[in-house]
CSV table of C-alpha atoms in Angstrom, one decimal:
chain,number,residue,atom,x,y,z
K,1,MET,CA,203.1,117.2,135.4
K,2,PRO,CA,201.4,113.6,135.4
K,3,ILE,CA,197.6,113.6,135.8
K,4,LEU,CA,198.3,112.2,139.6
K,5,TYR,CA,201.0,113.9,141.4
K,6,ARG,CA,202.9,112.0,144.1
K,7,ASP,CA,206.0,113.3,145.8
K,8,PRO,CA,206.1,112.8,149.7
K,9,THR,CA,209.4,114.8,149.5
K,10,ASP,CA,207.8,117.9,148.2
K,11,PRO,CA,206.0,120.0,151.3
K,12,ARG,CA,203.4,121.3,149.4
K,13,VAL,CA,199.9,119.8,149.3
K,14,PHE,CA,198.3,121.8,146.7
K,15,VAL,CA,201.0,122.2,143.5
K,16,PRO,CA,200.9,124.4,140.3
K,17,ARG,CA,199.7,122.7,137.5
K,18,GLU,CA,201.3,123.3,133.9
K,19,HIS,CA,198.3,125.1,132.2
K,20,GLY,CA,197.3,127.0,135.1
K,21,GLY,CA,195.3,126.0,138.2
K,22,LEU,CA,196.3,123.8,141.3
K,23,GLY,CA,196.4,120.0,141.8
K,24,LEU,CA,196.9,117.7,144.9
K,25,ASN,CA,200.2,116.2,145.9
K,26,PHE,CA,198.8,112.5,146.7
K,27,GLY,CA,202.0,112.2,148.5
K,28,HIS,CA,200.5,113.8,151.4
K,29,GLY,CA,197.6,112.2,153.8
K,30,ILE,CA,195.9,115.5,153.9
K,31,ALA,CA,195.5,115.3,150.1
K,32,TRP,CA,193.5,111.9,150.3
K,33,ALA,CA,191.3,113.5,152.9
K,34,ILE,CA,190.8,116.5,150.5
K,35,PHE,CA,190.0,114.0,147.9
K,36,LEU,CA,187.8,112.1,149.8
K,37,SER,CA,185.8,114.7,151.3
K,38,MET,CA,185.1,116.2,147.8
K,39,THR,CA,184.1,113.2,145.9
K,40,VAL,CA,183.3,109.9,147.9
K,41,ILE,CA,181.5,111.4,150.7
K,42,PRO,CA,178.9,113.4,148.8
K,43,LEU,CA,178.4,110.4,146.5
K,44,VAL,CA,177.6,108.2,149.5
K,45,ILE,CA,175.1,111.0,150.8
K,46,VAL,CA,173.6,111.3,147.2
K,47,VAL,CA,173.0,107.5,147.2
K,48,ALA,CA,171.8,107.2,150.8
K,49,VAL,CA,169.3,110.0,150.1
K,50,THR,CA,168.2,108.5,146.8
K,51,ILE,CA,167.7,105.1,148.1
K,52,LEU,CA,165.4,106.6,151.2
K,53,PHE,CA,163.2,108.6,149.2
K,54,VAL,CA,162.9,106.6,146.2
K,55,LEU,CA,162.0,103.5,147.7
């Protein structure tokens, strides 16, 4: 499986990886929402809190 799995015809959002675990199927919009909610949003919160309390 490539690093980013994208297959819009595959109905699964979570797909099994070759060596165990699960990956996201970026062919679905919900996968992008999960990705953003677990990476970008926490990063924005950390940056905002850092700016507010350091300055």
